[in-house]
Short mmCIF file of C-alpha atoms and ligand atoms in Angstrom, two decimals:
data_model
loop_
_atom_site.label_atom_id
_atom_site.label_comp_id
_atom_site.label_asym_id
_atom_site.label_seq_id
_atom_site.Cartn_x
_atom_site.Cartn_y
_atom_site.Cartn_z
CA MET Z 1 0.04 -0.14 0.03
CA LYS Z 2 1.68 3.18 -0.96
CA ASP Z 3 -1.05 5.91 -0.44
CA PHE Z 4 -0.71 6.58 3.02
CA ARG Z 5 2.16 9.03 4.01
CA CYS Z 6 3.44 9.75 7.67
CA PRO Z 7 1.60 12.56 8.90
CA LEU Z 8 4.92 13.54 10.91
CA CYS Z 9 7.56 13.35 8.43
CA LYS Z 10 5.41 12.97 5.48
CA LEU Z 11 7.61 9.48 4.24
CA PRO Z 12 5.48 7.10 2.68
CA LEU Z 13 4.04 4.67 5.48
CA HIS Z 14 4.37 0.94 4.99
CA LEU Z 15 2.15 -2.01 6.60
CA ASN Z 16 3.83 -3.87 9.15
CA PRO Z 17 2.22 -6.45 11.65
CA GLN Z 18 1.00 -3.84 14.20
CA GLY Z 19 -0.07 -1.37 11.76
CA PHE Z 20 2.02 1.27 9.58
CA ALA Z 21 5.59 2.86 9.96
CA CYS Z 22 7.64 5.23 7.70
CA GLU Z 23 11.44 4.79 7.31
CA ASN Z 24 12.08 7.21 10.45
CA GLY Z 25 10.34 4.80 12.83
CA HIS Z 26 7.09 6.37 13.21
CA GLN Z 27 4.76 3.98 14.26
CA PHE Z 28 1.03 4.12 13.67
CA ASP Z 29 -0.68 0.68 15.41
CA ARG Z 30 -3.98 -0.48 14.18
CA ALA Z 31 -6.72 -0.02 17.05
CA LYS Z 32 -8.64 -3.11 17.80
CA GLU Z 33 -11.73 -2.07 15.95
CA GLY Z 34 -9.08 -1.44 12.70
CA TYR Z 35 -8.99 2.09 12.28
CA PHE Z 36 -5.19 3.94 12.25
CA ASN Z 37 -5.08 7.24 14.36
CA LEU Z 38 -2.73 9.80 11.66
CA LEU Z 39 -3.66 12.88 13.71
CA PRO Z 40 -0.50 13.97 15.32
CA VAL Z 41 -1.27 15.28 18.96
CA GLN Z 42 -0.30 18.84 18.07
CA ASN Z 43 -2.72 19.10 15.12
CA LYS Z 44 -5.58 18.36 17.93
CA ARG Z 45 -7.15 21.96 18.49
CA SER Z 46 -9.05 20.28 21.16
CA ARG Z 47 -9.43 16.78 23.36
CA GLU Z 48 -12.12 15.23 21.11
CA PRO Z 49 -12.41 17.23 17.55
CA GLY Z 50 -15.13 17.04 15.09
CA ASP Z 51 -18.63 15.95 15.42
CA PRO Z 52 -19.40 14.69 19.20
CA LYS Z 53 -20.27 11.06 19.82
CA GLU Z 54 -24.03 11.76 20.14
CA GLN Z 55 -24.31 13.73 16.99
CA LEU Z 56 -22.79 11.00 15.03
CA GLN Z 57 -24.82 8.34 16.29
CA ALA Z 58 -28.09 10.38 15.66
CA ARG Z 59 -26.69 10.51 12.32
CA ARG Z 60 -25.86 7.12 12.02
CA GLN Z 61 -29.56 6.18 13.16
CA PHE Z 62 -31.19 8.80 10.76
CA LEU Z 63 -29.04 7.40 7.74
CA GLN Z 64 -29.69 4.01 8.53
CA ALA Z 65 -33.33 4.63 8.30
CA GLY Z 66 -33.08 5.16 4.66
CA PHE Z 67 -33.74 8.76 4.08
CA PHE Z 68 -30.50 9.52 2.28
CA ASP Z 69 -30.68 6.34 0.36
CA PRO Z 70 -31.58 8.13 -3.00
CA LEU Z 71 -28.22 10.28 -2.47
CA ARG Z 72 -26.17 7.08 -1.44
CA GLN Z 73 -27.64 5.35 -4.74
CA ARG Z 74 -26.91 8.18 -6.99
CA LEU Z 75 -23.29 8.92 -5.61
CA GLN Z 76 -22.75 5.19 -6.32
CA VAL Z 77 -23.53 5.95 -9.98
CA VAL Z 78 -21.39 9.32 -10.00
CA ILE Z 79 -18.24 8.03 -9.10
CA PRO Z 80 -16.19 6.47 -12.02
CA LYS Z 81 -16.21 2.73 -12.02
CA GLU Z 82 -12.65 2.56 -13.00
CA ALA Z 83 -11.43 4.55 -9.82
CA GLN Z 84 -8.73 2.35 -7.92
CA THR Z 85 -8.34 4.84 -5.16
CA LEU Z 86 -11.06 6.77 -3.25
CA LEU Z 87 -11.16 8.79 -0.15
CA ASP Z 88 -14.10 10.26 1.54
CA ILE Z 89 -13.02 12.99 3.71
CA GLY Z 90 -15.24 14.04 6.90
CA CYS Z 91 -16.64 10.49 6.41
CA GLY Z 92 -18.38 10.23 9.68
CA GLU Z 93 -19.63 7.06 10.93
CA GLY Z 94 -18.84 5.80 7.32
CA TYR Z 95 -22.50 5.31 5.85
CA PHE Z 96 -21.33 6.69 2.35
CA THR Z 97 -17.63 5.39 2.40
CA HIS Z 98 -19.27 1.91 2.75
CA SER Z 99 -21.07 2.27 -0.19
CA PHE Z 100 -18.42 3.54 -2.28
CA ALA Z 101 -16.36 0.57 -0.94
CA GLU Z 102 -19.27 -1.70 -2.43
CA ALA Z 103 -19.69 0.08 -5.56
CA LEU Z 104 -15.84 -0.38 -6.27
CA PRO Z 105 -15.21 -3.89 -5.45
CA ASP Z 106 -11.60 -3.83 -6.66
CA ALA Z 107 -10.64 -0.35 -5.48
CA GLN Z 108 -8.88 1.14 -1.97
CA VAL Z 109 -11.40 2.99 -0.37
CA TYR Z 110 -10.47 5.53 2.40
CA GLY Z 111 -12.46 7.17 4.98
CA ILE Z 112 -10.92 9.90 7.34
CA ASP Z 113 -12.45 12.03 9.91
CA ILE Z 114 -11.01 14.29 12.64
CA ALA Z 115 -13.76 12.43 15.22
CA LYS Z 116 -12.45 9.12 16.46
CA ALA Z 117 -16.03 8.34 17.87
CA GLY Z 118 -16.61 8.53 13.95
CA VAL Z 119 -13.88 6.33 12.80
CA ARG Z 120 -14.26 4.02 15.18
CA LEU Z 121 -17.89 3.25 14.22
CA ALA Z 122 -16.92 3.22 10.53
CA ALA Z 123 -13.86 0.96 10.79
CA LYS Z 124 -16.08 -1.66 12.81
CA SER Z 125 -18.65 -1.79 9.79
CA ALA Z 126 -16.13 -1.74 7.15
CA ILE Z 127 -17.23 -4.02 4.20
CA ASP Z 128 -13.51 -5.10 3.62
CA LYS Z 129 -11.03 -4.71 6.49
CA ASN Z 130 -7.92 -4.57 3.95
CA ARG Z 131 -9.16 -2.17 1.00
CA ASN Z 132 -11.74 -0.47 3.18
CA LEU Z 133 -9.70 1.58 5.70
CA PHE Z 134 -10.37 4.43 8.26
CA ALA Z 135 -8.09 6.77 9.81
CA VAL Z 136 -8.47 9.71 12.49
CA ALA Z 137 -7.02 12.44 10.39
CA SER Z 138 -7.77 16.07 9.35
CA SER Z 139 -9.08 17.35 5.88
CA PHE Z 140 -6.39 20.32 6.34
CA ASP Z 141 -3.48 18.02 6.63
CA LEU Z 142 -4.27 14.84 4.50
CA PRO Z 143 -1.87 11.75 5.45
CA PHE Z 144 -1.92 10.60 1.70
CA ALA Z 145 0.90 10.77 -0.84
CA ASP Z 146 0.97 13.55 -3.69
CA GLN Z 147 -1.29 12.28 -6.66
CA SER Z 148 -2.35 8.99 -4.81
CA LEU Z 149 -6.01 9.17 -5.12
CA ASP Z 150 -8.51 8.97 -8.35
CA VAL Z 151 -11.38 10.46 -6.54
CA VAL Z 152 -11.97 12.41 -3.55
CA THR Z 153 -15.29 13.06 -1.93
CA ARG Z 154 -16.26 15.38 0.59
CA ILE Z 155 -20.12 15.08 1.74
CA TYR Z 156 -20.89 17.80 4.13
CA ALA Z 157 -17.43 18.36 5.61
CA PRO Z 158 -14.56 20.92 5.26
CA SER Z 159 -11.63 20.75 3.45
CA LYS Z 160 -8.62 23.05 2.05
CA ASP Z 161 -7.97 23.38 -1.63
CA ALA Z 162 -4.35 23.19 -1.72
CA GLU Z 163 -4.68 19.54 0.18
CA LEU Z 164 -7.35 18.33 -2.36
CA TRP Z 165 -5.12 19.24 -5.32
CA ARG Z 166 -2.16 17.68 -3.82
CA VAL Z 167 -3.36 14.29 -3.03
CA ILE Z 168 -5.69 13.85 -6.29
CA LYS Z 169 -4.15 12.58 -9.50
CA PRO Z 170 -4.08 14.53 -12.73
CA ASP Z 171 -7.46 14.52 -14.15
CA GLY Z 172 -9.06 12.85 -11.14
CA LEU Z 173 -11.98 13.72 -9.77
CA LEU Z 174 -13.30 15.92 -6.46
CA VAL Z 175 -17.01 15.32 -5.65
CA ILE Z 176 -18.62 17.63 -3.26
CA VAL Z 177 -22.01 17.53 -1.97
CA ALA Z 178 -23.80 20.40 -0.06
CA PRO Z 179 -27.22 21.62 0.72
CA ALA Z 180 -29.34 22.90 -2.02
CA GLU Z 181 -31.95 25.84 -1.83
CA ASN Z 182 -34.71 23.89 -0.33
CA HIS Z 183 -32.87 21.66 1.94
CA LEU Z 184 -34.94 21.12 5.27
CA LEU Z 185 -36.50 24.25 4.21
CA GLY Z 186 -39.74 23.96 6.44
CA LEU Z 187 -37.56 23.32 9.19
CA ARG Z 188 -35.66 26.70 8.81
CA GLN Z 189 -38.51 28.42 8.10
CA ARG Z 190 -39.73 27.55 11.61
CA ILE Z 191 -36.57 28.74 12.96
CA TYR Z 192 -35.39 31.95 11.03
CA THR Z 193 -37.74 34.84 10.28
CA GLU Z 194 -35.70 35.32 7.06
CA VAL Z 195 -34.28 32.21 5.39
CA ARG Z 196 -31.05 32.87 3.45
CA PRO Z 197 -30.66 30.23 0.31
CA HIS Z 198 -27.86 28.15 0.62
CA GLU Z 199 -25.31 28.68 -1.94
CA ALA Z 200 -23.39 26.43 -4.37
CA PRO Z 201 -19.63 25.68 -3.36
CA VAL Z 202 -17.08 27.98 -4.46
CA THR Z 203 -15.26 25.90 -7.13
CA PRO Z 204 -11.92 24.88 -5.47
CA GLU Z 205 -8.41 26.59 -6.88
CA GLY Z 206 -7.16 24.06 -9.09
CA PHE Z 207 -10.40 22.36 -10.10
CA GLU Z 208 -12.75 22.97 -13.03
CA LEU Z 209 -16.54 22.12 -12.39
CA VAL Z 210 -17.40 19.69 -15.19
CA ARG Z 211 -21.01 18.58 -13.99
CA GLN Z 212 -23.45 19.24 -11.45
CA GLU Z 213 -26.62 17.66 -10.35
CA ARG Z 214 -29.70 18.36 -7.98
CA LEU Z 215 -31.49 15.74 -5.59
CA THR Z 216 -34.76 16.46 -4.09
CA ILE Z 217 -36.09 14.02 -1.85
CA ASP Z 218 -39.65 14.32 -0.34
CA MET Z 219 -39.53 13.51 3.55
CA GLU Z 220 -42.33 12.60 6.19
CA ILE Z 221 -40.79 11.50 9.69
CA LYS Z 222 -43.30 10.10 11.68
CA ASP Z 223 -41.45 8.44 14.26
CA LYS Z 224 -40.52 10.53 17.20
CA THR Z 225 -36.95 8.87 17.64
CA LEU Z 226 -35.93 9.73 14.25
CA CYS Z 227 -37.43 13.74 14.64
CA GLN Z 228 -35.24 13.77 17.88
CA ALA Z 229 -32.22 12.24 15.42
CA LEU Z 230 -32.61 14.60 12.50
CA LEU Z 231 -33.00 17.42 15.30
CA ALA Z 232 -29.77 16.26 16.92
CA MET Z 233 -27.56 15.82 13.92
CA THR Z 234 -28.82 19.25 11.98
CA PRO Z 235 -26.43 22.02 13.36
CA PHE Z 236 -28.96 24.56 13.62
CA ALA Z 237 -31.66 22.81 15.19
CA TRP Z 238 -29.97 23.89 18.71
CA ARG Z 239 -32.00 27.52 17.79
CA LEU Z 240 -35.64 25.76 17.93
CA SER Z 241 -37.32 26.69 20.98
CA ALA Z 242 -38.46 24.41 23.73
CA VAL Z 243 -42.23 24.19 22.33
CA LEU Z 244 -41.34 23.98 18.92
CA ARG Z 245 -38.95 21.26 19.48
CA GLN Z 246 -41.83 19.12 21.28
CA GLN Z 247 -44.32 19.86 18.57
CA ILE Z 248 -42.20 18.35 15.95
CA GLU Z 249 -41.44 15.64 18.21
CA GLU Z 250 -44.96 14.86 18.74
CA GLU Z 251 -46.50 15.66 15.49
CA GLY Z 252 -43.68 14.61 13.03
CA LEU Z 253 -41.90 16.35 10.28
CA VAL Z 254 -43.00 16.79 6.66
CA ASP Z 255 -40.02 18.51 4.48
CA GLN Z 256 -37.55 18.10 2.00
CA LEU Z 257 -33.75 17.06 1.41
CA ASP Z 258 -31.99 18.93 -1.07
CA PHE Z 259 -28.54 18.26 -2.52
CA GLY Z 260 -26.24 19.88 -4.78
CA ILE Z 261 -23.89 17.13 -5.97
CA TYR Z 262 -20.88 19.06 -7.82
CA ILE Z 263 -18.36 17.28 -9.44
CA TYR Z 264 -14.87 18.66 -10.18
CA GLN Z 265 -11.64 17.60 -12.16
CA ARG Z 266 -8.47 18.52 -11.27
CA GLN Z 267 -6.66 20.84 -13.51
CA ASP Z 268 -2.69 20.86 -13.91
CA CYS Z 269 -1.94 24.49 -12.58
C1 SAM Q 1 -22.08 16.57 8.44
S1 SAM Q 1 -20.79 15.28 8.98
C2 SAM Q 1 -20.66 14.38 7.41
C3 SAM Q 1 -20.54 13.00 7.67
C4 SAM Q 1 -20.53 12.14 6.63
N1 SAM Q 1 -19.74 12.70 5.32
C5 SAM Q 1 -21.86 11.69 6.26
O1 SAM Q 1 -22.42 12.87 5.15
O2 SAM Q 1 -22.58 11.02 6.81
C6 SAM Q 1 -19.19 16.31 8.84
C7 SAM Q 1 -18.04 15.46 9.22
O3 SAM Q 1 -16.74 16.30 9.04
C8 SAM Q 1 -16.04 15.92 10.09
N2 SAM Q 1 -14.99 17.10 10.40
C9 SAM Q 1 -14.82 18.37 10.85
N3 SAM Q 1 -13.73 18.98 10.73
C10 SAM Q 1 -13.16 18.10 10.07
C11 SAM Q 1 -11.62 18.23 9.59
N4 SAM Q 1 -11.00 19.38 9.94
N5 SAM Q 1 -10.83 16.95 9.13
C12 SAM Q 1 -11.67 15.99 8.94
N6 SAM Q 1 -13.10 15.77 9.51
C13 SAM Q 1 -13.54 16.90 9.84
C14 SAM Q 1 -16.79 15.67 11.47
O4 SAM Q 1 -16.22 15.28 12.59
C15 SAM Q 1 -17.94 14.98 10.89
O5 SAM Q 1 -18.12 13.67 11.24
ZN1 ZN Q 2 7.62 9.51 9.65
#
């Protein structure tokens, strides 16, 4: 495996019985759940960076109920079948990363997230412990070699343009999923007096937008636990008043999921 690089000295990482090591002797053991910790302590801004465990578990519960299935299926079609290496950045608990590994049965499919709780959940349910690997790492300092990846996916997660450009192969693809205009509009209208439309992401430097798609899904949630899960995983939902929150949990929610899928090709600068 030649795709990972040492987060400390940037030399290639090689597999050994305990995990990965570079020629300078930096060793990164494999955790019992199967993931690697490639986030140097000096890059940790807090003790538990990234989404908290409760939010990750709520997201898992909501995703597993199938509401994001049309997006999952569409993304399986959007990624090129000939990709040999794919990295899902900000992979959370791995819902989409697993489905990429399913769609690309011969490829190395990696997922990284800065939240250890997410990576742990993702690694536990990896569909193949050898070619579907997860690591705790930051998308601002990716532990991957230059030009090592055919495709990088970024689904509701942060990134740094220069790092994306560095790790993607020439002509490789970057797939970004971001909320589109009507995403959870009903919920947002109940919270904000004036709802600002979501804007399309700015094209990352060094990339060209080659295609974009919109996917709108009508959603009706009747189950109280699933309403609670949606509210727990939605960053702006903390603004709901207690009365509104209770009303939603008791009456359910009818709304729309609305996604923009943006496909960019890496350019030679
Ligand atoms: C809204 S969640 C999306 C998770 C997953 N992509 C999905 O759609 O199910 C955003 C994720 O980005 C992660 N994240 C935040 N900052 C990050 C960073 N600097 N590097 C890597 N991941 C980060 C969070 O921990 C969280 O798991
Ligand atoms: Zn090293």
